[in-house]
Structure formats: structure tokens, C-alpha cells
PDB file of C-alpha atoms in Angstrom:
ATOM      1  CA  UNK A   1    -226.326 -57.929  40.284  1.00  0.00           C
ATOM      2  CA  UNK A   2    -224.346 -61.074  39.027  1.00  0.00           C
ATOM      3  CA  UNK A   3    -226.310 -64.189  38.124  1.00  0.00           C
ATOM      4  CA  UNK A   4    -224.904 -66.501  40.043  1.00  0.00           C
ATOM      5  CA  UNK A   5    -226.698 -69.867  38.199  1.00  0.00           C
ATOM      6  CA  UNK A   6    -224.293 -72.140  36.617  1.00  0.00           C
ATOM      7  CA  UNK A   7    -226.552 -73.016  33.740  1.00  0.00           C
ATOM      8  CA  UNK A   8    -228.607 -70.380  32.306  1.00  0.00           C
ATOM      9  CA  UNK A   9    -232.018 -70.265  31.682  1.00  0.00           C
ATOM     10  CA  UNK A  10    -232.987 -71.185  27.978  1.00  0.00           C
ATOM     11  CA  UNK A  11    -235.467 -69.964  25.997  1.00  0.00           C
ATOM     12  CA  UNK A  12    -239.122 -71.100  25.487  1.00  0.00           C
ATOM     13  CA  UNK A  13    -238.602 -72.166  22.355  1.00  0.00           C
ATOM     14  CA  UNK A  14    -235.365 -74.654  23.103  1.00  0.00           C
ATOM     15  CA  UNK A  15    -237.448 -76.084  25.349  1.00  0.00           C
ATOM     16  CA  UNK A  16    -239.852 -77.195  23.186  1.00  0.00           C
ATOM     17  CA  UNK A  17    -236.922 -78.735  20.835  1.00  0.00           C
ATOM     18  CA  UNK A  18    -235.183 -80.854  23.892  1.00  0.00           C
ATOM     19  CA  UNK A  19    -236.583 -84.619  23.590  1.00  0.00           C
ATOM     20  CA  UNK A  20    -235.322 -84.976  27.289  1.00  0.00           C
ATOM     21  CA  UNK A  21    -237.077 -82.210  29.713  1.00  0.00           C
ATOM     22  CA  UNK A  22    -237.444 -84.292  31.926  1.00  0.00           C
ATOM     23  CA  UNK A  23    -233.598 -84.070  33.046  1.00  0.00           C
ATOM     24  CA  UNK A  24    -233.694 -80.252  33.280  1.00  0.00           C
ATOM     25  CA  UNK A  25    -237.010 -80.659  35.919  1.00  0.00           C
ATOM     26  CA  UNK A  26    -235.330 -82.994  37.848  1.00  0.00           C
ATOM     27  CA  UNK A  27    -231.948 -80.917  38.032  1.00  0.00           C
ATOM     28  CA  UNK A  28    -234.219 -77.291  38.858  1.00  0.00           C
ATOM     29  CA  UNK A  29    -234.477 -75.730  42.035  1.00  0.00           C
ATOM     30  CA  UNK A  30    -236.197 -72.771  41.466  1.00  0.00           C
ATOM     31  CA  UNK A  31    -239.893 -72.760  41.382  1.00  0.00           C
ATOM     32  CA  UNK A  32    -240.677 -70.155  39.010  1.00  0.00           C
ATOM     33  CA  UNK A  33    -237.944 -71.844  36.816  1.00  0.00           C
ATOM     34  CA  UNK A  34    -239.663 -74.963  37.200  1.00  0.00           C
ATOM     35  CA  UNK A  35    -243.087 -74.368  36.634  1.00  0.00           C
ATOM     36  CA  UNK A  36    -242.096 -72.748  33.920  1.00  0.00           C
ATOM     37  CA  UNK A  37    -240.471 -76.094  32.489  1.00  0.00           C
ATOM     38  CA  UNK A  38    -243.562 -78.283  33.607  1.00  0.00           C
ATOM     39  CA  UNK A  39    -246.038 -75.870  31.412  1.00  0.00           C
ATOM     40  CA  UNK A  40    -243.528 -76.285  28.898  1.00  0.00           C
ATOM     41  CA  UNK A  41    -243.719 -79.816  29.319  1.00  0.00           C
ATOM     42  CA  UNK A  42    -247.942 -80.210  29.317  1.00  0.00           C
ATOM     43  CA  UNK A  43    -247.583 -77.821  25.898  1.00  0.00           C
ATOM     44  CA  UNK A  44    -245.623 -80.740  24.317  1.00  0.00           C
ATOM     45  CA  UNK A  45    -247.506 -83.205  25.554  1.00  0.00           C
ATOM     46  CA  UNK A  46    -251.113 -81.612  24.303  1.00  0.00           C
ATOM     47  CA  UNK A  47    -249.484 -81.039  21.132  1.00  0.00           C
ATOM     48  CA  UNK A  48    -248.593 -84.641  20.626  1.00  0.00           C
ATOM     49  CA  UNK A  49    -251.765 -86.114  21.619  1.00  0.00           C
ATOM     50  CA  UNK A  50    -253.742 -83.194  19.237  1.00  0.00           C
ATOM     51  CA  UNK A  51    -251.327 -84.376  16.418  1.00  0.00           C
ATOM     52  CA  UNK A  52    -251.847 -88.012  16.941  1.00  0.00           C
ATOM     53  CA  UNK A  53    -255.672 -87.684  17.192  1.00  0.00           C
ATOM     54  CA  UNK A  54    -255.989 -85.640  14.012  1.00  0.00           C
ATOM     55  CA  UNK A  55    -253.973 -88.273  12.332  1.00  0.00           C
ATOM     56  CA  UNK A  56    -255.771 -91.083  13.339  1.00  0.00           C
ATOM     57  CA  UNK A  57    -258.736 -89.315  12.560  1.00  0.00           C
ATOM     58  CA  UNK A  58    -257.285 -88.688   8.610  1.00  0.00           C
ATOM     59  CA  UNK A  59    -256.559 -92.516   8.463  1.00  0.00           C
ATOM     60  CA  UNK A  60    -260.224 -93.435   9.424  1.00  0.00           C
ATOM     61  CA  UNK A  61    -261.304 -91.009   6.942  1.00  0.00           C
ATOM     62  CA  UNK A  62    -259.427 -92.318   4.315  1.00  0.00           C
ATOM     63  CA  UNK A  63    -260.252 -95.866   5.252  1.00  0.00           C
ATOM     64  CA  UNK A  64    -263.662 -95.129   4.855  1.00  0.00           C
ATOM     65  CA  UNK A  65    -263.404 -93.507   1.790  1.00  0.00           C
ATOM     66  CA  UNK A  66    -261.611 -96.169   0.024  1.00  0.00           C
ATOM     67  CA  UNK A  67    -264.107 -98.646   1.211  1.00  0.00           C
ATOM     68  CA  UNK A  68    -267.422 -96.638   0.125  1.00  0.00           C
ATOM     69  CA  UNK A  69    -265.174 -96.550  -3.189  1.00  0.00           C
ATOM     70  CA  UNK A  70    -264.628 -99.603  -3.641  1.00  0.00           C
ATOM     71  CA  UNK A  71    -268.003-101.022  -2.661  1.00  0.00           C
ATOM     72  CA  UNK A  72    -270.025 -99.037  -5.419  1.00  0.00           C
TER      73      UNK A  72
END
């Protein structure tokens, strides 16, 4: 059986490099393709919002350390 898709499917782990998804979901046809590209999508986008809640969580820690330091 030929594969008859012009661009080939990439692999999970491209997908979470590409800064522009976005462009490859609005370009896909195929639903198991896409759906595939929208978890893909949610993954990064938990990530980020984990990552940016742990660090402002570090910073309000450290904030409040320095100030209990520096009010002894």
C-alpha cells in the first residue's frame, strides 16, 4: 500500500519541539491525525502552566524567606 500523504506524519516528540502547532491542526484532515495533534497540544499547554505555577510558587517562597530573614 503506498502512502499517498504529501507530508508525513512526525513523531510525538517533534511535536512537542514545534512552537507553531497550531499551523499543522489547521492544515490536518484526518481525525485520528488530528486528535492526535490537539492531545499533543493540551500536553504542552499543562506543562507550561505546571512549570509556571511551580515557579511562581519558588519566588513566593523565596520572598518570604528573605523577609522572615531580614526581619529577625
Amino acid at each position: 500500500m503506498n502512502e499517498r500523504r504529501t507530508n508525513p506524519t512526525k513523531a510525538d516528540e517533534e511535536l512537542y519541539k514545534l512552537k507553531d502547532i497550531d499551523v499543522f491542526i489547521e492544515k490536518e484532515r484526518r481525525h485520528d491525525e488530528l486528535d492526535r495533534l490537539l492531545e499533543v497540544q493540551g500536553q504542552k499547554r499543562v506543562w507550561r502552566m505546571t512549570f509556571y505555577a511551580c515557579t511562581t510558587a519558588i519566588v513566593v517562597l523565596i520572598a518570604l524567606a528573605t523577609w522572615g530573614v531580614l526581619q529577625r
